């Protein structure tokens, strides 16, 4: 599927590129979650492909607008640029 013109980001860990959970489904579940004491969960997203960053940030914006995200911390990590130990050749 597509998400705003981008391929649908999924929840997977390299080398897998297949998953039965989209990033949108994952975020929706995280933002709806309330623990037994009413606590929310924190979210850490670890991007491995640069093409997933923009659509997921847009999804986060939509989710945060809906509930205000009280007491929720969102950690973002993006291993998407070439560097030491890179899995991809540098862009030309």
mmCIF file with all atom_site columns, C-alpha atoms in Angstrom:
data_model
loop_
_atom_site.group_PDB
_atom_site.id
_atom_site.type_symbol
_atom_site.label_atom_id
_atom_site.label_alt_id
_atom_site.label_comp_id
_atom_site.label_asym_id
_atom_site.label_entity_id
_atom_site.label_seq_id
_atom_site.pdbx_PDB_ins_code
_atom_site.Cartn_x
_atom_site.Cartn_y
_atom_site.Cartn_z
_atom_site.occupancy
_atom_site.B_iso_or_equiv
_atom_site.pdbx_formal_charge
_atom_site.auth_seq_id
_atom_site.auth_comp_id
_atom_site.auth_asym_id
_atom_site.auth_atom_id
_atom_site.pdbx_PDB_model_num
ATOM 1  C CA . UNK A 1 1  ? 0.000  0.000  0.000  1.00 0.00 ? 1  UNK A CA 1
ATOM 2  C CA . UNK A 1 2  ? 0.902  3.645  -0.175 1.00 0.00 ? 2  UNK A CA 1
ATOM 3  C CA . UNK A 1 3  ? 0.972  6.310  2.513  1.00 0.00 ? 3  UNK A CA 1
ATOM 4  C CA . UNK A 1 4  ? 0.810  9.796  1.005  1.00 0.00 ? 4  UNK A CA 1
ATOM 5  C CA . UNK A 1 5  ? 2.669  8.725  -2.130 1.00 0.00 ? 5  UNK A CA 1
ATOM 6  C CA . UNK A 1 6  ? 5.289  6.746  -0.178 1.00 0.00 ? 6  UNK A CA 1
ATOM 7  C CA . UNK A 1 7  ? 5.404  2.955  0.193  1.00 0.00 ? 7  UNK A CA 1
ATOM 8  C CA . UNK A 1 8  ? 3.637  1.885  3.409  1.00 0.00 ? 8  UNK A CA 1
ATOM 9  C CA . UNK A 1 9  ? 6.228  1.810  6.227  1.00 0.00 ? 9  UNK A CA 1
ATOM 10 C CA . UNK A 1 10 ? 6.198  -1.446 8.176  1.00 0.00 ? 10 UNK A CA 1
ATOM 11 C CA . UNK A 1 11 ? 7.454  -2.660 11.529 1.00 0.00 ? 11 UNK A CA 1
ATOM 12 C CA . UNK A 1 12 ? 10.345 -5.037 10.808 1.00 0.00 ? 12 UNK A CA 1
ATOM 13 C CA . UNK A 1 13 ? 14.017 -5.416 11.603 1.00 0.00 ? 13 UNK A CA 1
ATOM 14 C CA . UNK A 1 14 ? 16.686 -5.903 8.918  1.00 0.00 ? 14 UNK A CA 1
ATOM 15 C CA . UNK A 1 15 ? 17.239 -7.980 7.005  1.00 0.00 ? 15 UNK A CA 1
ATOM 16 C CA . UNK A 1 16 ? 13.472 -8.595 6.923  1.00 0.00 ? 16 UNK A CA 1
ATOM 17 C CA . UNK A 1 17 ? 11.435 -6.350 4.653  1.00 0.00 ? 17 UNK A CA 1
ATOM 18 C CA . UNK A 1 18 ? 8.117  -8.095 5.348  1.00 0.00 ? 18 UNK A CA 1
ATOM 19 C CA . UNK A 1 19 ? 5.734  -7.671 8.223  1.00 0.00 ? 19 UNK A CA 1
ATOM 20 C CA . UNK A 1 20 ? 2.090  -8.099 9.099  1.00 0.00 ? 20 UNK A CA 1
ATOM 21 C CA . UNK A 1 21 ? 2.105  -4.805 11.031 1.00 0.00 ? 21 UNK A CA 1
ATOM 22 C CA . UNK A 1 22 ? 2.235  -1.414 9.381  1.00 0.00 ? 22 UNK A CA 1
ATOM 23 C CA . UNK A 1 23 ? 3.799  1.556  11.123 1.00 0.00 ? 23 UNK A CA 1
ATOM 24 C CA . UNK A 1 24 ? 0.334  3.180  11.209 1.00 0.00 ? 24 UNK A CA 1
ATOM 25 C CA . UNK A 1 25 ? -1.164 0.163  13.033 1.00 0.00 ? 25 UNK A CA 1
ATOM 26 C CA . UNK A 1 26 ? 1.736  0.102  15.499 1.00 0.00 ? 26 UNK A CA 1
ATOM 27 C CA . UNK A 1 27 ? 1.439  3.811  16.305 1.00 0.00 ? 27 UNK A CA 1
ATOM 28 C CA . UNK A 1 28 ? -2.318 3.605  16.617 1.00 0.00 ? 28 UNK A CA 1
ATOM 29 C CA . UNK A 1 29 ? -1.992 0.779  19.152 1.00 0.00 ? 29 UNK A CA 1
ATOM 30 C CA . UNK A 1 30 ? 0.713  2.632  21.095 1.00 0.00 ? 30 UNK A CA 1
ATOM 31 C CA . UNK A 1 31 ? -1.319 5.828  21.303 1.00 0.00 ? 31 UNK A CA 1
ATOM 32 C CA . UNK A 1 32 ? -4.483 3.986  22.376 1.00 0.00 ? 32 UNK A CA 1
ATOM 33 C CA . UNK A 1 33 ? -2.667 1.940  25.046 1.00 0.00 ? 33 UNK A CA 1
ATOM 34 C CA . UNK A 1 34 ? -3.414 2.651  28.684 1.00 0.00 ? 34 UNK A CA 1
ATOM 35 C CA . UNK A 1 35 ? -1.913 0.486  31.419 1.00 0.00 ? 35 UNK A CA 1
ATOM 36 C CA . UNK A 1 36 ? -3.881 -0.845 34.367 1.00 0.00 ? 36 UNK A CA 1
ATOM 37 C CA . UNK A 1 37 ? -3.046 2.379  36.195 1.00 0.00 ? 37 UNK A CA 1
ATOM 38 C CA . UNK A 1 38 ? -3.942 4.580  33.202 1.00 0.00 ? 38 UNK A CA 1
ATOM 39 C CA . UNK A 1 39 ? -0.296 5.074  32.226 1.00 0.00 ? 39 UNK A CA 1
ATOM 40 C CA . UNK A 1 40 ? 0.656  5.626  28.610 1.00 0.00 ? 40 UNK A CA 1
ATOM 41 C CA . UNK A 1 41 ? 3.568  3.920  26.891 1.00 0.00 ? 41 UNK A CA 1
ATOM 42 C CA . UNK A 1 42 ? 6.663  5.573  25.549 1.00 0.00 ? 42 UNK A CA 1
ATOM 43 C CA . UNK A 1 43 ? 7.576  4.929  21.911 1.00 0.00 ? 43 UNK A CA 1
ATOM 44 C CA . UNK A 1 44 ? 10.989 4.375  20.321 1.00 0.00 ? 44 UNK A CA 1
ATOM 45 C CA . UNK A 1 45 ? 11.217 4.268  16.546 1.00 0.00 ? 45 UNK A CA 1
ATOM 46 C CA . UNK A 1 46 ? 14.413 3.036  14.915 1.00 0.00 ? 46 UNK A CA 1
ATOM 47 C CA . UNK A 1 47 ? 14.459 3.899  11.216 1.00 0.00 ? 47 UNK A CA 1
ATOM 48 C CA . UNK A 1 48 ? 16.626 1.857  8.862  1.00 0.00 ? 48 UNK A CA 1
ATOM 49 C CA . UNK A 1 49 ? 15.488 3.397  5.569  1.00 0.00 ? 49 UNK A CA 1
ATOM 50 C CA . UNK A 1 50 ? 15.279 7.109  4.863  1.00 0.00 ? 50 UNK A CA 1
ATOM 51 C CA . UNK A 1 51 ? 12.084 6.641  2.841  1.00 0.00 ? 51 UNK A CA 1
ATOM 52 C CA . UNK A 1 52 ? 10.213 5.626  6.001  1.00 0.00 ? 52 UNK A CA 1
ATOM 53 C CA . UNK A 1 53 ? 11.072 8.741  8.013  1.00 0.00 ? 53 UNK A CA 1
ATOM 54 C CA . UNK A 1 54 ? 8.761  11.353 6.457  1.00 0.00 ? 54 UNK A CA 1
ATOM 55 C CA . UNK A 1 55 ? 5.585  9.247  6.299  1.00 0.00 ? 55 UNK A CA 1
ATOM 56 C CA . UNK A 1 56 ? 6.064  8.013  9.874  1.00 0.00 ? 56 UNK A CA 1
ATOM 57 C CA . UNK A 1 57 ? 6.659  11.562 11.146 1.00 0.00 ? 57 UNK A CA 1
ATOM 58 C CA . UNK A 1 58 ? 3.406  12.558 9.458  1.00 0.00 ? 58 UNK A CA 1
ATOM 59 C CA . UNK A 1 59 ? 1.645  9.631  11.167 1.00 0.00 ? 59 UNK A CA 1
ATOM 60 C CA . UNK A 1 60 ? 3.098  10.733 14.515 1.00 0.00 ? 60 UNK A CA 1
ATOM 61 C CA . UNK A 1 61 ? 1.841  14.272 13.923 1.00 0.00 ? 61 UNK A CA 1
ATOM 62 C CA . UNK A 1 62 ? -1.648 12.919 13.215 1.00 0.00 ? 62 UNK A CA 1
ATOM 63 C CA . UNK A 1 63 ? -1.677 10.690 16.299 1.00 0.00 ? 63 UNK A CA 1
ATOM 64 C CA . UNK A 1 64 ? -0.308 13.395 18.588 1.00 0.00 ? 64 UNK A CA 1
ATOM 65 C CA . UNK A 1 65 ? -2.864 15.896 17.343 1.00 0.00 ? 65 UNK A CA 1
ATOM 66 C CA . UNK A 1 66 ? -5.665 13.479 18.181 1.00 0.00 ? 66 UNK A CA 1
ATOM 67 C CA . UNK A 1 67 ? -4.838 12.814 21.835 1.00 0.00 ? 67 UNK A CA 1
ATOM 68 C CA . UNK A 1 68 ? -2.290 15.460 22.835 1.00 0.00 ? 68 UNK A CA 1
ATOM 69 C CA . UNK A 1 69 ? 0.086  12.684 23.950 1.00 0.00 ? 69 UNK A CA 1
ATOM 70 C CA . UNK A 1 70 ? 0.170  13.586 27.657 1.00 0.00 ? 70 UNK A CA 1
ATOM 71 C CA . UNK A 1 71 ? 3.038  11.954 29.541 1.00 0.00 ? 71 UNK A CA 1
ATOM 72 C CA . UNK A 1 72 ? 4.357  10.235 26.452 1.00 0.00 ? 72 UNK A CA 1
ATOM 73 C CA . UNK A 1 73 ? 7.973  10.340 25.304 1.00 0.00 ? 73 UNK A CA 1
ATOM 74 C CA . UNK A 1 74 ? 8.851  9.579  21.702 1.00 0.00 ? 74 UNK A CA 1
ATOM 75 C CA . UNK A 1 75 ? 12.416 8.573  20.870 1.00 0.00 ? 75 UNK A CA 1
ATOM 76 C CA . UNK A 1 76 ? 13.568 8.729  17.254 1.00 0.00 ? 76 UNK A CA 1
ATOM 77 C CA . UNK A 1 77 ? 16.692 7.005  15.961 1.00 0.00 ? 77 UNK A CA 1
ATOM 78 C CA . UNK A 1 78 ? 17.525 7.035  12.272 1.00 0.00 ? 78 UNK A CA 1
ATOM 79 C CA . UNK A 1 79 ? 20.391 4.892  10.989 1.00 0.00 ? 79 UNK A CA 1
ATOM 80 C CA . UNK A 1 80 ? 19.767 6.002  7.423  1.00 0.00 ? 80 UNK A CA 1
ATOM 81 C CA . UNK A 1 81 ? 22.940 7.761  6.273  1.00 0.00 ? 81 UNK A CA 1
ATOM 82 C CA . UNK A 1 82 ? 26.214 6.098  5.236  1.00 0.00 ? 82 UNK A CA 1
ATOM 83 C CA . UNK A 1 83 ? 28.849 5.850  7.936  1.00 0.00 ? 83 UNK A CA 1
ATOM 84 C CA . UNK A 1 84 ? 31.116 3.346  9.679  1.00 0.00 ? 84 UNK A CA 1
ATOM 85 C CA . UNK A 1 85 ? 29.721 -0.157 9.295  1.00 0.00 ? 85 UNK A CA 1
ATOM 86 C CA . UNK A 1 86 ? 27.255 1.037  6.641  1.00 0.00 ? 86 UNK A CA 1
ATOM 87 C CA . UNK A 1 87 ? 25.079 -1.610 4.966  1.00 0.00 ? 87 UNK A CA 1
ATOM 88 C CA . UNK A 1 88 ? 24.842 0.420  1.761  1.00 0.00 ? 88 UNK A CA 1
ATOM 89 C CA . UNK A 1 89 ? 27.263 2.112  -0.616 1.00 0.00 ? 89 UNK A CA 1
ATOM 90 C CA . UNK A 1 90 ? 27.511 5.902  -0.329 1.00 0.00 ? 90 UNK A CA 1
ATOM 91 C CA . UNK A 1 91 ? 25.322 7.878  -2.752 1.00 0.00 ? 91 UNK A CA 1
ATOM 92 C CA . UNK A 1 92 ? 27.025 9.104  -5.922 1.00 0.00 ? 92 UNK A CA 1
#
